[in-house]
Amino acid sequence: MLTRRTVLKLAAVPFVVAAGPSIRAAAPHVVVIGAGAFGGWTALSLARRGARVTIVDAWGPGNMRASSGGETRVIRGSYGDRVMYTRMAARALQLWRAHERAWGRQLYFPTGALWMFGTDDSFAKASVKAMGAEGLPVERPAFDDARRRWPQINFEGISSLMFEKEAGYLLARQSCAQVLDQARALGAEYRMAAARPPSPKGPMDRLPLEGGGSIVADVFVFACGPWLGRLFPDVIGTRVRPTRQETFYFGPSAGDTRFNEGQLPVWVDYRDRLIYGIPGNAHRGFKIADDTPGPDFDPTNGERENSPAQMAVARAFLKVRFPALAEAPLLGGEVCQYENSPDSHFIVDRHPGSPNVWLAGGGSGHGFKMGPALGEMVADLVITDGTPDAQLRLARFDKR
Ligand SMILES: Cc1cc2nc3c(=O)[nH]c(=O)nc-3n(C[C@H](O)[C@H](O)[C@H](O)COP(=O)(O)OP(=O)(O)OC[C@H]3O[C@@H](n4cnc5c(N)ncnc54)[C@H](O)[C@@H]3O)c2cc1C
């Protein structure tokens, strides 16, 4: 566990992006389990603050089973009245940009995001207010203007619009690999290994591994995404529920660039259900996904083949909203899983039975963008022995 002296010493390390402090002999050893968006950025932030870090992942950063394992993820600041996340997204945006500059590599693509609403405009109104407070630019385009800017979109059934200028998309799996590389460059150690479910009662001194062996450390951060409930059946269990989510990539006609970035922003159709997409990028096709939580899914052994039912949803949607793509061929698909908490808030807390075990997860379909801000927050909590925001703590479930 961290002593008060090491806590204070590490807390005094200033935030820097370009180069972290070197690992010190007296630094606490923190094991981060999971190299997805949550674990990777937490490990990087801890390494930067001078902790000795070991990262353990069963299948690798941004692997094909992981929730962070897709090609792209949306970054946006609009969260309706959930202002904590607008604030977190604003910080994350700042950090994505700063890291891109420091690393000389583009991971964030600011296409903007066009939101389309039915008659219920309350999400837009609350988002505009919250984004204004965070200095995130947002417009409410008139339909004449929108039709001129995006003639590829049929606005049938849409009553109002919102355009977030700094929203866009992130390279998902590639970011995870980059973050791990950077953590290693700061001295973090990486091991491909699977943690065995621990059942800590009091301080934990070692992480048991599948196949034998263990890693002795001072602090343990479990950022195992959709697997968190399996590792902690008593404390997390079904509070992190993996659901099957599908994405589809359609191919516009040869030479047709209307559905690519530069001509089309990220878009979100938010009516009775939420369907969103990412314009063609890296020549991979036009992405479309239904955000509605699908059936329960086994992240380890679940087959990842797109379903006819979800394909029909995507096709029917294209026909109405993007008529020029109605007959576009399917180029490929991804099957991933959300790791839903009951209220779709993240979970960041100490294990109730063990003061040196931290849990970070419950991304609930919106966690990827937050990686840098979440990682910074978790690293600070670990280093300062802090207390998370009540909205993220496990105790919130006891009040239900
Ligand atoms: C289709 C889809 C679309 C999404 N769209 C968006 C979006 O547009 N914007 C957005 O912000 N978010 C989005 N999300 C959500 C976001 O991707 C997730 O919330 C986020 O990636 C979760 O990251 P994580 O690190 O918690 O989990 P993961 O990425 O799943 O990482 C967990 C890691 O833990 C490892 N692990 C598990 N068990 C063990 C073990 N026992 N031992 C060692 N390692 C272990 C795994 O191998 C994995 O690498 C989307 C998710 C999906 C599935």
PDB file of C-alpha atoms and ligand atoms in Angstrom, residues 32-40 56-63 65-70 72-76 79 168 170 172 176 191 193-197 207 209-210 222-228 231 243 245-247 276 278 287 289-291 300 334-339 346 360-371, ligand 1:
ATOM      1  CA  VAL A  32      -2.972  -2.259 -14.060  1.00  0.00           C
ATOM      2  CA  ILE A  33      -5.035  -5.164 -15.355  1.00  0.00           C
ATOM      3  CA  GLY A  34      -6.451  -4.366 -18.807  1.00  0.00           C
ATOM      4  CA  ALA A  35      -4.808  -2.363 -21.603  1.00  0.00           C
ATOM      5  CA  GLY A  36      -8.007  -0.961 -23.137  1.00  0.00           C
ATOM      6  CA  ALA A  37      -8.973   2.708 -23.092  1.00  0.00           C
ATOM      7  CA  PHE A  38      -9.437   2.771 -19.314  1.00  0.00           C
ATOM      8  CA  GLY A  39      -6.435   0.696 -18.246  1.00  0.00           C
ATOM      9  CA  GLY A  40      -4.007   1.949 -20.875  1.00  0.00           C
ATOM     10  CA  VAL A  56      -1.245  -7.055 -17.682  1.00  0.00           C
ATOM     11  CA  ASP A  57      -3.613  -7.934 -20.521  1.00  0.00           C
ATOM     12  CA  ALA A  58      -4.965 -11.322 -21.498  1.00  0.00           C
ATOM     13  CA  TRP A  59      -5.081 -10.641 -25.257  1.00  0.00           C
ATOM     14  CA  GLY A  60      -3.299  -7.350 -25.864  1.00  0.00           C
ATOM     15  CA  PRO A  61      -4.148  -3.629 -26.149  1.00  0.00           C
ATOM     16  CA  GLY A  62      -7.251  -2.988 -28.294  1.00  0.00           C
ATOM     17  CA  ASN A  63      -7.587  -6.693 -29.088  1.00  0.00           C
ATOM     18  CA  ARG A  65     -12.488  -9.044 -28.058  1.00  0.00           C
ATOM     19  CA  ALA A  66     -11.975  -5.792 -26.141  1.00  0.00           C
ATOM     20  CA  SER A  67     -14.560  -3.010 -26.112  1.00  0.00           C
ATOM     21  CA  SER A  68     -11.777  -0.671 -27.247  1.00  0.00           C
ATOM     22  CA  GLY A  69     -10.924  -3.023 -30.108  1.00  0.00           C
ATOM     23  CA  GLY A  70     -12.858  -1.372 -32.967  1.00  0.00           C
ATOM     24  CA  THR A  72     -12.998   4.059 -34.671  1.00  0.00           C
ATOM     25  CA  ARG A  73     -14.960   5.649 -31.831  1.00  0.00           C
ATOM     26  CA  VAL A  74     -16.862   8.943 -31.647  1.00  0.00           C
ATOM     27  CA  ILE A  75     -15.742  11.824 -29.471  1.00  0.00           C
ATOM     28  CA  ARG A  76     -18.394  14.381 -28.538  1.00  0.00           C
ATOM     29  CA  TYR A  79     -24.340  14.699 -22.856  1.00  0.00           C
ATOM     30  CA  GLY A 168     -15.181  13.789 -34.460  1.00  0.00           C
ATOM     31  CA  LEU A 170     -10.745   8.627 -32.763  1.00  0.00           C
ATOM     32  CA  ALA A 172      -9.611   3.173 -31.345  1.00  0.00           C
ATOM     33  CA  CYS A 176      -4.605   1.605 -27.347  1.00  0.00           C
ATOM     34  CA  ARG A 191       2.877  -8.762 -19.710  1.00  0.00           C
ATOM     35  CA  ALA A 193      -1.236 -12.802 -19.108  1.00  0.00           C
ATOM     36  CA  ALA A 194      -4.667 -13.328 -17.622  1.00  0.00           C
ATOM     37  CA  ALA A 195      -5.439 -12.339 -14.049  1.00  0.00           C
ATOM     38  CA  ARG A 196      -7.308 -14.890 -12.001  1.00  0.00           C
ATOM     39  CA  PRO A 197     -10.376 -13.583 -10.175  1.00  0.00           C
ATOM     40  CA  LEU A 207      -2.108 -10.653  -8.367  1.00  0.00           C
ATOM     41  CA  LEU A 209      -2.327 -15.287 -12.766  1.00  0.00           C
ATOM     42  CA  GLU A 210      -4.043 -17.999 -14.792  1.00  0.00           C
ATOM     43  CA  PHE A 222      -8.624  -3.595 -12.507  1.00  0.00           C
ATOM     44  CA  ALA A 223      -9.739  -2.039 -15.810  1.00  0.00           C
ATOM     45  CA  CYS A 224     -11.114  -5.187 -17.423  1.00  0.00           C
ATOM     46  CA  GLY A 225     -14.006  -3.647 -19.348  1.00  0.00           C
ATOM     47  CA  PRO A 226     -16.771  -6.210 -20.003  1.00  0.00           C
ATOM     48  CA  TRP A 227     -14.927  -8.845 -17.942  1.00  0.00           C
ATOM     49  CA  LEU A 228     -15.076  -6.838 -14.717  1.00  0.00           C
ATOM     50  CA  LEU A 231     -13.448 -11.058 -12.049  1.00  0.00           C
ATOM     51  CA  THR A 243     -24.298  -6.536 -24.566  1.00  0.00           C
ATOM     52  CA  GLN A 245     -23.272  -4.398 -30.433  1.00  0.00           C
ATOM     53  CA  GLU A 246     -22.825  -4.418 -34.182  1.00  0.00           C
ATOM     54  CA  THR A 247     -21.328  -1.992 -36.640  1.00  0.00           C
ATOM     55  CA  TYR A 276     -25.054   6.953 -35.505  1.00  0.00           C
ATOM     56  CA  ILE A 278     -18.768   7.806 -38.954  1.00  0.00           C
ATOM     57  CA  LYS A 287     -19.822   3.182 -40.763  1.00  0.00           C
ATOM     58  CA  ALA A 289     -24.287   1.444 -35.815  1.00  0.00           C
ATOM     59  CA  ASP A 290     -27.367   1.110 -33.637  1.00  0.00           C
ATOM     60  CA  ASP A 291     -26.653   2.251 -30.079  1.00  0.00           C
ATOM     61  CA  THR A 300     -14.553 -14.335 -24.293  1.00  0.00           C
ATOM     62  CA  GLU A 334     -17.628  -5.565 -36.349  1.00  0.00           C
ATOM     63  CA  VAL A 335     -19.288  -7.214 -33.377  1.00  0.00           C
ATOM     64  CA  CYS A 336     -18.223  -5.720 -30.105  1.00  0.00           C
ATOM     65  CA  GLN A 337     -19.870  -5.322 -26.695  1.00  0.00           C
ATOM     66  CA  TYR A 338     -20.854  -2.483 -24.450  1.00  0.00           C
ATOM     67  CA  GLU A 339     -20.026  -2.924 -20.775  1.00  0.00           C
ATOM     68  CA  PHE A 346     -18.828   4.760 -15.214  1.00  0.00           C
ATOM     69  CA  ALA A 360     -12.434   1.181 -13.276  1.00  0.00           C
ATOM     70  CA  GLY A 361     -15.029   0.260 -15.869  1.00  0.00           C
ATOM     71  CA  GLY A 362     -18.691   0.463 -16.839  1.00  0.00           C
ATOM     72  CA  GLY A 363     -17.909   2.511 -19.961  1.00  0.00           C
ATOM     73  CA  SER A 364     -21.504   1.771 -21.049  1.00  0.00           C
ATOM     74  CA  GLY A 365     -20.962   2.482 -24.735  1.00  0.00           C
ATOM     75  CA  HIS A 366     -19.443   5.920 -24.214  1.00  0.00           C
ATOM     76  CA  GLY A 367     -16.145   5.352 -22.446  1.00  0.00           C
ATOM     77  CA  PHE A 368     -13.543   5.359 -25.173  1.00  0.00           C
ATOM     78  CA  LYS A 369     -13.298   9.087 -25.794  1.00  0.00           C
ATOM     79  CA  MET A 370     -12.820   9.684 -22.062  1.00  0.00           C
ATOM     80  CA  GLY A 371      -9.707   7.495 -21.826  1.00  0.00           C
TER      81      GLY A 371
HETATM   82  C1  LIG B   1     -19.538  -0.995 -31.032  1.00  0.00           C
HETATM   83  C2  LIG B   1     -19.085  -0.032 -29.980  1.00  0.00           C
HETATM   84  C3  LIG B   1     -19.138   1.319 -30.246  1.00  0.00           C
HETATM   85  C4  LIG B   1     -18.712   2.230 -29.296  1.00  0.00           C
HETATM   86  N1  LIG B   1     -18.720   3.547 -29.603  1.00  0.00           N
HETATM   87  C5  LIG B   1     -18.189   4.444 -28.757  1.00  0.00           C
HETATM   88  C6  LIG B   1     -18.037   5.791 -29.154  1.00  0.00           C
HETATM   89  O1  LIG B   1     -18.395   6.149 -30.274  1.00  0.00           O
HETATM   90  N2  LIG B   1     -17.453   6.646 -28.288  1.00  0.00           N
HETATM   91  C7  LIG B   1     -17.019   6.259 -27.057  1.00  0.00           C
HETATM   92  O2  LIG B   1     -16.509   7.089 -26.329  1.00  0.00           O
HETATM   93  N3  LIG B   1     -17.158   4.973 -26.650  1.00  0.00           N
HETATM   94  C8  LIG B   1     -17.715   4.066 -27.475  1.00  0.00           C
HETATM   95  N4  LIG B   1     -17.839   2.756 -27.109  1.00  0.00           N
HETATM   96  C9  LIG B   1     -17.519   2.359 -25.733  1.00  0.00           C
HETATM   97  C10 LIG B   1     -16.050   2.224 -25.511  1.00  0.00           C
HETATM   98  O3  LIG B   1     -15.432   1.592 -26.619  1.00  0.00           O
HETATM   99  C11 LIG B   1     -15.812   1.459 -24.224  1.00  0.00           C
HETATM  100  O4  LIG B   1     -16.557   2.046 -23.162  1.00  0.00           O
HETATM  101  C12 LIG B   1     -14.339   1.455 -23.842  1.00  0.00           C
HETATM  102  O5  LIG B   1     -13.562   1.083 -24.946  1.00  0.00           O
HETATM  103  C13 LIG B   1     -14.124   0.528 -22.654  1.00  0.00           C
HETATM  104  O6  LIG B   1     -12.737   0.427 -22.404  1.00  0.00           O
HETATM  105  P1  LIG B   1     -12.201  -0.502 -21.244  1.00  0.00           P
HETATM  106  O7  LIG B   1     -10.767  -0.246 -21.171  1.00  0.00           O
HETATM  107  O8  LIG B   1     -13.035  -0.330 -20.022  1.00  0.00           O
HETATM  108  O9  LIG B   1     -12.519  -1.993 -21.737  1.00  0.00           O
HETATM  109  P2  LIG B   1     -11.747  -2.902 -22.839  1.00  0.00           P
HETATM  110  O10 LIG B   1     -11.374  -2.113 -23.999  1.00  0.00           O
HETATM  111  O11 LIG B   1     -12.609  -4.095 -23.068  1.00  0.00           O
HETATM  112  O12 LIG B   1     -10.425  -3.334 -22.104  1.00  0.00           O
HETATM  113  C14 LIG B   1     -10.413  -4.337 -21.121  1.00  0.00           C
HETATM  114  C15 LIG B   1      -9.128  -5.111 -21.274  1.00  0.00           C
HETATM  115  O13 LIG B   1      -9.016  -6.011 -20.181  1.00  0.00           O
HETATM  116  C16 LIG B   1      -8.422  -7.198 -20.640  1.00  0.00           C
HETATM  117  N5  LIG B   1      -8.782  -8.276 -19.709  1.00  0.00           N
HETATM  118  C17 LIG B   1     -10.014  -8.742 -19.432  1.00  0.00           C
HETATM  119  N6  LIG B   1      -9.966  -9.681 -18.499  1.00  0.00           N
HETATM  120  C18 LIG B   1      -8.660  -9.828 -18.165  1.00  0.00           C
HETATM  121  C19 LIG B   1      -7.952 -10.671 -17.256  1.00  0.00           C
HETATM  122  N7  LIG B   1      -8.584 -11.554 -16.480  1.00  0.00           N
HETATM  123  N8  LIG B   1      -6.612 -10.537 -17.169  1.00  0.00           N
HETATM  124  C20 LIG B   1      -5.949  -9.649 -17.953  1.00  0.00           C
HETATM  125  N9  LIG B   1      -6.574  -8.852 -18.832  1.00  0.00           N
HETATM  126  C21 LIG B   1      -7.910  -8.927 -18.936  1.00  0.00           C
HETATM  127  C22 LIG B   1      -8.994  -7.387 -22.043  1.00  0.00           C
HETATM  128  O14 LIG B   1      -8.165  -8.191 -22.858  1.00  0.00           O
HETATM  129  C23 LIG B   1      -9.093  -5.948 -22.538  1.00  0.00           C
HETATM  130  O15 LIG B   1      -7.972  -5.582 -23.325  1.00  0.00           O
HETATM  131  C24 LIG B   1     -18.266   1.798 -28.034  1.00  0.00           C
HETATM  132  C25 LIG B   1     -18.206   0.419 -27.760  1.00  0.00           C
HETATM  133  C26 LIG B   1     -18.609  -0.477 -28.722  1.00  0.00           C
HETATM  134  C27 LIG B   1     -18.535  -1.940 -28.425  1.00  0.00           C
END
